[in-house]
Coordinates of C-alpha atoms in Angstrom, one line a residue:
M26 CA -117.8 -72.0 217.6
P27 CA -117.4 -75.6 218.2
P28 CA -118.7 -78.2 215.4
L29 CA -122.1 -79.3 215.7
P30 CA -122.7 -82.9 217.0
R31 CA -123.6 -85.5 214.0
P32 CA -127.3 -85.9 215.0
V33 CA -127.9 -82.1 214.9
K34 CA -126.2 -81.9 211.4
A35 CA -128.4 -84.6 210.1
A36 CA -131.3 -82.7 211.4
A37 CA -130.5 -79.5 209.9
A38 CA -129.9 -81.2 206.7
A39 CA -133.2 -83.0 206.9
I40 CA -134.9 -79.5 207.5
C41 CA -133.2 -77.9 204.5
A42 CA -134.1 -80.8 202.4
L43 CA -137.8 -79.9 203.2
A44 CA -137.6 -76.4 202.8
P45 CA -138.8 -74.9 199.4
V46 CA -135.7 -74.4 197.0
S47 CA -137.4 -71.4 195.3
T48 CA -140.5 -69.2 195.6
A49 CA -140.6 -68.6 191.8
A50 CA -141.7 -72.0 191.2
A51 CA -143.7 -72.4 187.7
A52 CA -147.5 -71.9 188.0
C53 CA -149.6 -74.8 187.3
P54 CA -151.4 -75.0 184.8
S55 CA -149.0 -72.8 182.6
T56 CA -149.5 -71.3 179.2
E57 CA -147.2 -72.7 176.5
T58 CA -146.7 -69.9 174.1
A59 CA -144.0 -71.6 172.3
S60 CA -146.3 -74.7 171.5
A61 CA -149.1 -72.4 170.5
R62 CA -146.9 -70.7 167.8
E63 CA -145.4 -73.9 166.6
I64 CA -149.0 -75.3 166.1
G65 CA -150.1 -72.1 164.4
S66 CA -147.1 -71.9 162.1
Q67 CA -147.8 -75.9 161.2
I68 CA -151.4 -74.9 160.4
N69 CA -150.3 -72.2 158.0
A70 CA -147.7 -74.3 156.5
T71 CA -150.2 -77.1 155.8
R72 CA -152.8 -74.7 154.2
A73 CA -150.0 -73.2 152.0
A74 CA -149.1 -76.7 150.8
S75 CA -152.6 -77.4 150.0
G76 CA -152.8 -74.1 148.0
V77 CA -155.3 -72.5 150.7
A78 CA -154.5 -68.9 152.0
P79 CA -152.8 -68.7 155.5
L80 CA -154.8 -67.5 158.5
K81 CA -154.5 -64.3 160.2
G82 CA -153.9 -64.1 163.9
S83 CA -157.1 -62.6 165.8
L84 CA -156.5 -61.2 169.3
M85 CA -160.5 -62.0 170.2
L86 CA -159.9 -65.6 169.0
L87 CA -156.6 -65.8 170.9
R88 CA -158.2 -64.5 174.0
T89 CA -161.0 -67.2 173.8
A90 CA -158.5 -69.9 172.9
R91 CA -156.4 -68.9 176.0
A92 CA -159.3 -69.0 178.6
H93 CA -160.5 -72.4 177.0
S94 CA -157.2 -73.9 177.1
A95 CA -156.5 -72.8 180.7
A96 CA -159.9 -74.1 181.8
M97 CA -159.3 -77.7 180.2
A98 CA -155.7 -77.5 181.9
S99 CA -157.2 -76.9 185.2
T100 CA -159.7 -79.6 185.1
R101 CA -157.6 -81.9 182.9
T102 CA -160.6 -82.5 180.7
L103 CA -160.9 -81.9 176.8
W104 CA -164.1 -80.5 175.6
H105 CA -165.3 -78.1 173.0
D106 CA -166.4 -74.7 173.9
P107 CA -170.1 -73.9 172.6
L108 CA -168.8 -71.1 170.5
R109 CA -171.1 -68.6 171.8
W110 CA -168.5 -65.9 170.8
A111 CA -169.0 -66.8 167.1
R112 CA -172.3 -65.1 166.7
R113 CA -173.6 -65.3 163.2
R114 CA -170.4 -66.0 161.6
S115 CA -168.7 -69.2 160.0
A116 CA -166.6 -70.4 163.0
G117 CA -164.9 -73.7 164.2
Q118 CA -162.9 -75.1 167.0
N119 CA -160.0 -77.9 167.3
V120 CA -159.3 -79.0 170.7
G121 CA -156.6 -81.5 171.3
I122 CA -154.3 -83.2 174.0
G123 CA -150.9 -84.6 174.0
V124 CA -147.3 -84.2 175.5
T125 CA -146.0 -82.2 172.5
A126 CA -147.3 -79.7 170.0
Q127 CA -146.0 -81.8 167.2
Q128 CA -148.1 -84.9 168.8
V129 CA -151.2 -82.7 168.9
F130 CA -150.6 -81.5 165.3
T131 CA -150.2 -85.0 164.1
A132 CA -153.3 -85.9 165.8
F133 CA -155.4 -83.1 164.2
M134 CA -154.2 -83.9 160.7
A135 CA -155.2 -87.6 161.1
S136 CA -158.4 -86.8 162.1
P137 CA -160.7 -85.9 159.1
P138 CA -162.9 -83.4 160.9
H139 CA -160.0 -81.4 162.5
R140 CA -157.9 -81.5 159.2
A141 CA -161.1 -80.2 157.3
A142 CA -161.3 -77.1 159.8
I143 CA -157.6 -76.5 159.3
L144 CA -158.0 -76.6 155.6
N145 CA -161.3 -74.8 155.4
R146 CA -161.2 -72.1 152.8
R147 CA -163.9 -69.9 154.4
F148 CA -161.8 -69.4 157.4
S149 CA -159.4 -66.3 157.3
R150 CA -158.7 -65.9 161.1
M151 CA -157.3 -68.1 164.0
G152 CA -156.3 -67.8 167.5
V153 CA -154.2 -70.7 169.0
S154 CA -153.6 -71.4 172.7
A155 CA -151.8 -74.2 174.7
A156 CA -151.7 -74.9 178.4
R157 CA -149.8 -77.6 180.1
S158 CA -151.7 -79.2 183.1
C159 CA -149.9 -80.0 186.4
S160 CA -149.5 -83.4 185.2
G161 CA -147.8 -82.3 182.3
T162 CA -150.5 -82.8 179.5
L163 CA -150.7 -80.1 176.8
L164 CA -154.3 -79.0 176.1
V165 CA -154.6 -77.0 172.9
T166 CA -157.5 -74.8 171.4
V167 CA -157.6 -73.8 168.0
N168 CA -160.4 -71.1 167.2
F169 CA -161.2 -70.5 163.5
M170 CA -163.5 -67.8 161.9
S171 CA -164.3 -66.4 158.6

């Protein structure tokens, strides 16, 4: 087969450049499990350093946190859940936004109400979730309950 003329090669290269490289592209927004684990670990380390018992994970709190983080990442908006799931119990919620898990946790600790929730002795369980928006912003939900 004879070689392709130069204009045909250029057109073929342009078409290939426009074709998707992979059909397994990351979904957007995406769950950030490692970021959520990092924040949960930092919360319990901070509680331990302050003489407060660590929080245990709760599947119910995790599920509601995941749904809330995903909704915030989809809309790229930070807001508190009305906590309807917390019927007649002591409950709280921290929501944060940043680029990294460390940045969000640092902001939590710099905010008196967020820090108070993290160190609240009445809380015994938590669910932590993080989701990354399509623009790369990390949105975090921490649900607390007694």
